[in-house]
Short mmCIF file of C-alpha atoms and ligand atoms in Angstrom, two decimals:
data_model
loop_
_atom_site.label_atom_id
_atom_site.label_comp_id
_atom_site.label_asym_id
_atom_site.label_seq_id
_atom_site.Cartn_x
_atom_site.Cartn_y
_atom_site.Cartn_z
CA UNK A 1 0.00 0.00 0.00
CA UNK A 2 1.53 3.30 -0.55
CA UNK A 3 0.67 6.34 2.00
CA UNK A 4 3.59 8.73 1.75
CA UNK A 5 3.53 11.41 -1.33
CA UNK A 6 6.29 13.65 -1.87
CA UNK A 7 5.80 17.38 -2.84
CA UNK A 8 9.32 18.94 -3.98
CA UNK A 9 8.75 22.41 -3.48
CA UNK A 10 12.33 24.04 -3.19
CA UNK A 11 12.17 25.39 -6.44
CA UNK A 12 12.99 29.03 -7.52
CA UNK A 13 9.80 29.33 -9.26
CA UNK A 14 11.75 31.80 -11.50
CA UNK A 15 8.99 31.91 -14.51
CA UNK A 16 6.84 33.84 -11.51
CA UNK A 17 9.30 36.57 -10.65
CA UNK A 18 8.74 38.44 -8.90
CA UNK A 19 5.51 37.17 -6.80
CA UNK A 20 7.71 34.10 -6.09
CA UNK A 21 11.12 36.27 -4.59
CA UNK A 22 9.91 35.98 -0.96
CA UNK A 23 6.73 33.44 -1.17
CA UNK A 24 6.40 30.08 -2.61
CA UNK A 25 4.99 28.62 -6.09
CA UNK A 26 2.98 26.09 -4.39
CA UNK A 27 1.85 29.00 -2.30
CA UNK A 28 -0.14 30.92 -5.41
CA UNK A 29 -3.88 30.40 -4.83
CA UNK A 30 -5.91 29.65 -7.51
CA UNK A 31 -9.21 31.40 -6.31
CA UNK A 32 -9.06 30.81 -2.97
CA UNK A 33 -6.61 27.77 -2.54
CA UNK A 34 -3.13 27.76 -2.52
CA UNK A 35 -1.53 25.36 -5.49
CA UNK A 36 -0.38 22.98 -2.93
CA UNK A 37 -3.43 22.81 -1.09
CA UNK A 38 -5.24 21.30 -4.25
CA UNK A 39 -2.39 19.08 -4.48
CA UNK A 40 -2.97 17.35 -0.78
CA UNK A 41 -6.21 17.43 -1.20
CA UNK A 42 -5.52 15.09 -4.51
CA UNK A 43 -3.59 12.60 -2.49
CA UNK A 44 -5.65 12.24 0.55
CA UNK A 45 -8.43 11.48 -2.61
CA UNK A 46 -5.87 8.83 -3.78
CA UNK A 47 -5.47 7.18 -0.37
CA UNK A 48 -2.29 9.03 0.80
CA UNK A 49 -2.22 10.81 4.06
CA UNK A 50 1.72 10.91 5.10
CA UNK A 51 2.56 13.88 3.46
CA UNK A 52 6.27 14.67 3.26
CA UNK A 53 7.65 18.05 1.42
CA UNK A 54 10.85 19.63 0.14
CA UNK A 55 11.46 22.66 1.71
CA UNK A 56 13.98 25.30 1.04
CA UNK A 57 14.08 29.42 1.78
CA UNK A 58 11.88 31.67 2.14
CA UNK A 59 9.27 28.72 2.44
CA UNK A 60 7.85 28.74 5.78
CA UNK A 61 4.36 29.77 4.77
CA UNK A 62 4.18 26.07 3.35
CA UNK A 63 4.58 24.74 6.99
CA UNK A 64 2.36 27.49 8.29
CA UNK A 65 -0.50 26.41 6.53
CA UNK A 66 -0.29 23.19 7.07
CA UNK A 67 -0.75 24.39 10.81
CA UNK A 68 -3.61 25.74 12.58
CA UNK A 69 -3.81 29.26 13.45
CA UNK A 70 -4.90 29.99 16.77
CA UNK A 71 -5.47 33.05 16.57
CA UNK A 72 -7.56 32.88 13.36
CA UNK A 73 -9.64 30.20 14.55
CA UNK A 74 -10.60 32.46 17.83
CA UNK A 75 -11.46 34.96 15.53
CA UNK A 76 -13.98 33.30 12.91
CA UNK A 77 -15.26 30.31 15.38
CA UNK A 78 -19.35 30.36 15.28
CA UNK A 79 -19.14 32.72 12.51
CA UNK A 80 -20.49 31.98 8.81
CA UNK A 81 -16.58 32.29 7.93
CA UNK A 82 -15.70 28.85 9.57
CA UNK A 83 -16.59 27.74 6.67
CA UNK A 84 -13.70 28.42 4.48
CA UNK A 85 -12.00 26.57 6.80
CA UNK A 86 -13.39 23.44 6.29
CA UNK A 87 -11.65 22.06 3.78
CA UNK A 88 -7.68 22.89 4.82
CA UNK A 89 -9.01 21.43 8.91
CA UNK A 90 -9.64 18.34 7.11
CA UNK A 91 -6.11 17.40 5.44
CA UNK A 92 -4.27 18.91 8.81
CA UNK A 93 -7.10 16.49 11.02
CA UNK A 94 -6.27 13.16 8.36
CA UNK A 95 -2.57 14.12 7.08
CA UNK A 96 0.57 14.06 8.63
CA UNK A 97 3.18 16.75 7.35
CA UNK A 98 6.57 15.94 7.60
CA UNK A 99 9.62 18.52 6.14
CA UNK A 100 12.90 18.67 4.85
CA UNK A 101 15.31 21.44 3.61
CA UNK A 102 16.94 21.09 0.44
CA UNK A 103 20.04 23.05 1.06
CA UNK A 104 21.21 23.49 -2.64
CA UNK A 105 18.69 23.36 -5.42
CA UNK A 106 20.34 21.01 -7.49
CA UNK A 107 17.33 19.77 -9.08
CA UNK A 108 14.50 17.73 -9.19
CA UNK A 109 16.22 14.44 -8.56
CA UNK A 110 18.24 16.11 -6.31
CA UNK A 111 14.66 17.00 -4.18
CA UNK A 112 13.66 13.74 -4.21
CA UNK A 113 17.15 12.22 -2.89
CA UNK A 114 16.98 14.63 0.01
CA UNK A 115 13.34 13.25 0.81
CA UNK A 116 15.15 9.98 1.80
CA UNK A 117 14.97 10.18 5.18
CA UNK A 118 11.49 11.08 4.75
CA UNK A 119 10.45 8.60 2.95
CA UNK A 120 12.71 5.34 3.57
CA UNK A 121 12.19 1.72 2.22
CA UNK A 122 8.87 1.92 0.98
CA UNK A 123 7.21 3.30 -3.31
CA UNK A 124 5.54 6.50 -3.05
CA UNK A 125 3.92 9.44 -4.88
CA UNK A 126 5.51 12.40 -6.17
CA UNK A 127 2.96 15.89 -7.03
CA UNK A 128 4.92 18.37 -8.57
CA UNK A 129 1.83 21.08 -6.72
CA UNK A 130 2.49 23.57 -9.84
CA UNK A 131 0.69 20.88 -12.03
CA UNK A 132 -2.86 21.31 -11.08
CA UNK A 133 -4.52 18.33 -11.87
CA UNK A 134 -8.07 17.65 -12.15
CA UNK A 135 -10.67 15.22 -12.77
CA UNK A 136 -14.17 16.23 -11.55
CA UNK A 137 -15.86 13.28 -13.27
CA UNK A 138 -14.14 10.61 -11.61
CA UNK A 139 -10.94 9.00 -9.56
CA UNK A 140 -8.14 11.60 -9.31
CA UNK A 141 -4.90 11.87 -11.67
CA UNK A 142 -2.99 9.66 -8.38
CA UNK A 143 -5.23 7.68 -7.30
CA UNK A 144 -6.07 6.25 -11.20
CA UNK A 145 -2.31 6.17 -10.55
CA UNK A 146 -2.19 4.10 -7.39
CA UNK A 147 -4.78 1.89 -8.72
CA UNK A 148 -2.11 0.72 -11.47
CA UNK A 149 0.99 0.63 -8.99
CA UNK A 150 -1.48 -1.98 -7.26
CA UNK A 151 -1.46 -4.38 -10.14
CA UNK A 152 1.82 -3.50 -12.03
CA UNK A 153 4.07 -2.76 -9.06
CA UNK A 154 6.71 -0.66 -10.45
CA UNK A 155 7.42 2.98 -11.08
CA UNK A 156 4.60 5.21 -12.85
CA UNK A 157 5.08 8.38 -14.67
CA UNK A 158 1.98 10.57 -16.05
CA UNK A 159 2.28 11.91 -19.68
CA UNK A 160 -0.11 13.53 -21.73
CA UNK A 161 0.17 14.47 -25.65
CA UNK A 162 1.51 17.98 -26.15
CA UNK A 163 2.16 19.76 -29.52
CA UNK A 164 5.89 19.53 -30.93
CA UNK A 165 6.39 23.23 -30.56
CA UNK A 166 6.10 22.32 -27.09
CA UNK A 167 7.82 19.37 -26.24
CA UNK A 168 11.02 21.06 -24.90
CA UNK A 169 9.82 21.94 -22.02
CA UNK A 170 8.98 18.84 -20.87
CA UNK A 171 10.73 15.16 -20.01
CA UNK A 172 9.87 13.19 -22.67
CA UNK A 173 9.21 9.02 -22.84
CA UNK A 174 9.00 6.26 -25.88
CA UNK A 175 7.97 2.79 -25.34
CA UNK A 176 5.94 -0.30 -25.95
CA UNK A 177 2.48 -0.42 -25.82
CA UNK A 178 0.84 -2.60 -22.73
CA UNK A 179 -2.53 -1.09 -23.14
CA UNK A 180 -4.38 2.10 -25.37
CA UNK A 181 -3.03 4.29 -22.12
CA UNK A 182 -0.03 2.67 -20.86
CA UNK A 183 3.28 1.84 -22.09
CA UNK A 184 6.56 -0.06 -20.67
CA UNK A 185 8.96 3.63 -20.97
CA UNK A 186 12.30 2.14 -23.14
CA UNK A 187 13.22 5.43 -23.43
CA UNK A 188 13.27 8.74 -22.21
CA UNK A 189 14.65 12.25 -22.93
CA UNK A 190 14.54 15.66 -20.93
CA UNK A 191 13.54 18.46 -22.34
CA UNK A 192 14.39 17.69 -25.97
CA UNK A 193 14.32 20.01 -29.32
CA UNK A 194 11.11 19.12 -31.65
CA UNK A 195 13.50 17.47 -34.03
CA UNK A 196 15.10 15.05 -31.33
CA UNK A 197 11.87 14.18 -29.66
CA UNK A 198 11.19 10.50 -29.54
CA UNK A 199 7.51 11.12 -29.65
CA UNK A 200 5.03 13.70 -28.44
CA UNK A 201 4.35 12.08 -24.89
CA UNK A 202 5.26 14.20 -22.47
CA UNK A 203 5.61 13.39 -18.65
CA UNK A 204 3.81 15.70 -16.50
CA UNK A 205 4.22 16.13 -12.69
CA UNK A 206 2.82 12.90 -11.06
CA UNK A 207 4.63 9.69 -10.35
CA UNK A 208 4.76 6.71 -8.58
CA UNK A 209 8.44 5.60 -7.26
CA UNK A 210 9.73 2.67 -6.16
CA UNK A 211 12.34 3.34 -3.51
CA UNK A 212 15.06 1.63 -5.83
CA UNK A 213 14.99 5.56 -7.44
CA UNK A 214 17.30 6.38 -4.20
CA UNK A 215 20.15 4.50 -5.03
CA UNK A 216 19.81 5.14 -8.98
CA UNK A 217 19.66 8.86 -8.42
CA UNK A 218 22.52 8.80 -6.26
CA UNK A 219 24.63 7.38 -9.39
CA UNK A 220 22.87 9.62 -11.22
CA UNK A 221 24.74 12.59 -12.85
CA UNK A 222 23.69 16.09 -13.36
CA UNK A 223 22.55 16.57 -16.70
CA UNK A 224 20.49 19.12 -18.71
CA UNK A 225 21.08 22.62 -16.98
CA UNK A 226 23.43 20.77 -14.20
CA UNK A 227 20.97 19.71 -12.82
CA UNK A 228 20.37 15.90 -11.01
CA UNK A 229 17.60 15.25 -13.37
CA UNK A 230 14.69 12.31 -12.16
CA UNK A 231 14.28 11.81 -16.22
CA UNK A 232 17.64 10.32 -16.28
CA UNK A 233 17.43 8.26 -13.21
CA UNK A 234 13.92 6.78 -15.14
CA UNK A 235 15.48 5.78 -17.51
CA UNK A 236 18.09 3.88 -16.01
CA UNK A 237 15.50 2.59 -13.84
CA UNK A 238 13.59 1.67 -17.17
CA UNK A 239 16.54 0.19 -18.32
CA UNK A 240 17.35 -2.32 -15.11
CA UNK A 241 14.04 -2.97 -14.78
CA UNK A 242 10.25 -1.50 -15.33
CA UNK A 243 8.98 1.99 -15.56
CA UNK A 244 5.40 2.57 -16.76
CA UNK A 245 4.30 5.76 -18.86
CA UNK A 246 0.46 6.51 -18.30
CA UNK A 247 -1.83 8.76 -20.15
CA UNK A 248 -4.38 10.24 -17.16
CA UNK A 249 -7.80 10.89 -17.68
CA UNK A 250 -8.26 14.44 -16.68
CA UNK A 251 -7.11 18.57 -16.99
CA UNK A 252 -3.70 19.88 -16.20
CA UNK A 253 -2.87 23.17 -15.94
CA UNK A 254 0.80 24.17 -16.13
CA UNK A 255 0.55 26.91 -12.76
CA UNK A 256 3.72 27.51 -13.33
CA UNK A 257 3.35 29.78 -16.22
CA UNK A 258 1.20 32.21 -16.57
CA UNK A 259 -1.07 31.05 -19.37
CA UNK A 260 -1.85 27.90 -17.53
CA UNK A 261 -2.50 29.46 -14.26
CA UNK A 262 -4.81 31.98 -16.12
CA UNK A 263 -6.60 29.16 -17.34
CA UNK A 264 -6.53 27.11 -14.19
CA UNK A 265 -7.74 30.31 -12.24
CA UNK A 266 -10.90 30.65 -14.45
CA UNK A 267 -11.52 26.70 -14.75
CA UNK A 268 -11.74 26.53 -10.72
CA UNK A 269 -13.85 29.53 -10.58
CA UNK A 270 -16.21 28.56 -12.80
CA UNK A 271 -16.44 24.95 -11.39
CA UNK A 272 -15.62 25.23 -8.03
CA UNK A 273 -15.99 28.88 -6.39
CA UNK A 274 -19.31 29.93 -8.66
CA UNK A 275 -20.70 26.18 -7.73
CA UNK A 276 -19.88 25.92 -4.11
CA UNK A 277 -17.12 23.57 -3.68
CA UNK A 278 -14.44 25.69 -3.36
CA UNK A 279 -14.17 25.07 0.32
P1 LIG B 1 10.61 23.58 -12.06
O1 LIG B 1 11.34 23.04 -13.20
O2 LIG B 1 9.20 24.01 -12.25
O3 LIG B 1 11.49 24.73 -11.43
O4 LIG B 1 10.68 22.47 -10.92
P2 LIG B 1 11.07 25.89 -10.47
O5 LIG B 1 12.31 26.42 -9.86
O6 LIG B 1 10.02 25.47 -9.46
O7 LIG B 1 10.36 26.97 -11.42
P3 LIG B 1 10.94 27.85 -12.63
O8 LIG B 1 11.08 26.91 -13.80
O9 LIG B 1 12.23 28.46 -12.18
O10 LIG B 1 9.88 28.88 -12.84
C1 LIG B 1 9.77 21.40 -10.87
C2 LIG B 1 9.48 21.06 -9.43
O11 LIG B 1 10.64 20.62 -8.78
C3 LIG B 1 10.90 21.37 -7.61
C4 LIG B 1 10.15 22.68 -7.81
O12 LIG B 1 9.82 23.27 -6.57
C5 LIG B 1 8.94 22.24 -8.63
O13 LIG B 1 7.92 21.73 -7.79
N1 LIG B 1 12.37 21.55 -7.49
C6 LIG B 1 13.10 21.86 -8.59
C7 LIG B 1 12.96 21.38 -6.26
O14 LIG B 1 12.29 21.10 -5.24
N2 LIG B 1 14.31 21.53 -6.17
C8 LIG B 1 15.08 21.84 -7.23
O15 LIG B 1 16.33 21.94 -7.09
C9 LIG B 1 14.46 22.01 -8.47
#
C-alpha cells in the first residue's frame, strides 16, 4: 500500500518573478486555494495521508499552513466564515506533514534524494503542486495512478500528448504499448528540441516511485542545466528494470506559467468557487 507522497517544493519558481522572490509557487492560490493545497487534497483522494515536502528558503508559509492558526480560529469560530475553513481542517485532522530542507537546489532528482529520510524503504507518490490536476468526473490523476501501482508494481510516470512546438519543455518518454493508455517507458529524454523528440508524450508532474529511485539517483549525474535530473534516473530505472508511462484521464494546468495558471484560475472559478465547492 503506498501512504507517503512527496511534494518537492524548493524550487525558484523563477517563470513567476517576482511574486515568487519571498513566497512560494505552491503557495499561489488559484481562487481561494493555494496550489499545494489542491495538491494534498488530490492525495488524501488517492489514499495518501503521510505527506512529506521539500522545503527550502523563504518557504515557511508552506509549513504554516499546514498548521492551525490559533489566533484565526478564535477569531472566525461560530461565525459563517468557519466555513472556508473546512476544507484545509480536514487534510491537517487526516494528514501528517513531515519537512525537509533542500540546502542546494540542485534539481529535481536532487529533491527527491533529500526526501530519503522522509520517505525510507517503501514506493511513493511524487505531485509536482504547480501541475494542477483535475478530474471532476471521476478517480483523481494519483489515485487512477495508485490503482495501477497496485497491479503492475513498479514505477509510474503521467504523460499527456503535447504539440511539438512544445515538447522542450517537458521530459519526454517512448515505449511499448501494454494497453491504449499505458506503455513499458524504453526510453526517455529531458527536455528535448522538436526534431530530437522520440515522440510527443510528455511526462507531466505525477509519479509513482519505487524506492530503488534512491540508489539510482545517487549514481545519477547532473545533466540538462546541471541539474540531477529524475528523467535520467527513469530511464536507467527503465533500463534495469520496469517503468510505466500513463496517459491520465483528466485537466492539467501548467501553474507555473502564466497562461496555464490563467486558465486554471478561471476553470476553478467557474467549477468550483461559482458552484460551491471551493471550500
Ligand atoms: P521547475 O522546473 O518548475 O522549477 O521544478 P522551479 O524552480 O520550481 O520553477 P521555474 O522553472 O524556475 O519557474 C519542478 C518542481 O521541482 C521542484 C520545484 O519546486 C517544482 O515543484 N524543485 C526543482 C525542487 O524542489 N528543487 C530543485 O532543485 C528544483
Amino acid at each position: 500500500m503506498i501512504k507517503k507522497c512527496l511534494f518537492p517544493a524548493a524550487g525558484y519558481g523563477t517563470r513567476f518573478l517576482p511574486a515568487t522572490k519571498a513566497m512560494p509557487k505552491e503557495m499561489l492560490p488559484v481562487v481561494n486555494k493555494p496550489l499545494i493545497q489542491y495538491g494534498v487534497e488530490e492525495a488524501l483522494d488517492a489514499g495518501l495521508n503521510q505527506i512529506a515536502i521539500v522545503t527550502g528558503r523563504g518557504k515557511r508559509a508552506l509549513e504554516d499552513h499546514f498548521d492551525i492558526s490559533y489566533e484565526l480560529e478564535h477569531q472566525i469560530r461560530n461565525t459563517d466564515k468557519e466555513r472556508y475553513l473546512v476544507g484545509i481542517r480536514r487534510l491537517i485532522d487526516e494528514c501528517s506533514f513531515s519537512y525537509t530542507r533542500q540546502v542546494e537546489m540542485k534539481g529535481l532528482g536532487h529533491a527527491i534524494l533529500s526526501a530519503r529520510p522522509l520517505i525510507g524503504d517503501e514506493p511513493f507518490a511524487v505531485v509536482l503542486a504547480d501541475d494542477l490536476c483535475l478530474n471532476p468526473e471521476g478517480d483523481s490523476v494519483l489515485a487512477q495512478m495508485v490503482k495501477l501501482y497496485n497491479q503492475f508494481r513498479c514505477s509510474i510516470v503521467a504523460t499527456m500528448e503535447v504539440p511539438s512546438d512544445e515538447i522542450s519543455k517537458y521530459g519526454v518518454v517512448a515505449g511499448e504499448p501494454i494497453r491504449d493508455d499505458i506503455w513499458r517507458v524504453s526510453h526517455m529524454v529531458e527536455k528535448p528540441k522538436p526534431e530530437d523528440a522520440p515522440t510527443n508524450m510528455a511526462v507531466i508532474g505525477r509519479y509513482i516511485l519505487t524506492p530503488d529511485i534512491f540508489e539510482i539517483i545517487e549514481q545519477t549525474s547532473p545533466g540538462k542545466s546541471g541539474e540531477i535530473q529524475i528523467t535520467d534516473a527513469l530511464m536507467q530505472q527503465a533500463q534495469q528494470g520496469c517503468v510505466l508511462a500513463y496517459k491520465f484521464k483528466g485537466r492539467r494546468f501548467d501553474c507555473g506559467s502564466a497562461e496555464g495558471y490563467i486558465e486554471a484560475t478561471n476553470y476553478c472559478y467557474e467549477n468550483f468557487y461559482l458552484t460551491g465547492k471551493a471550500f
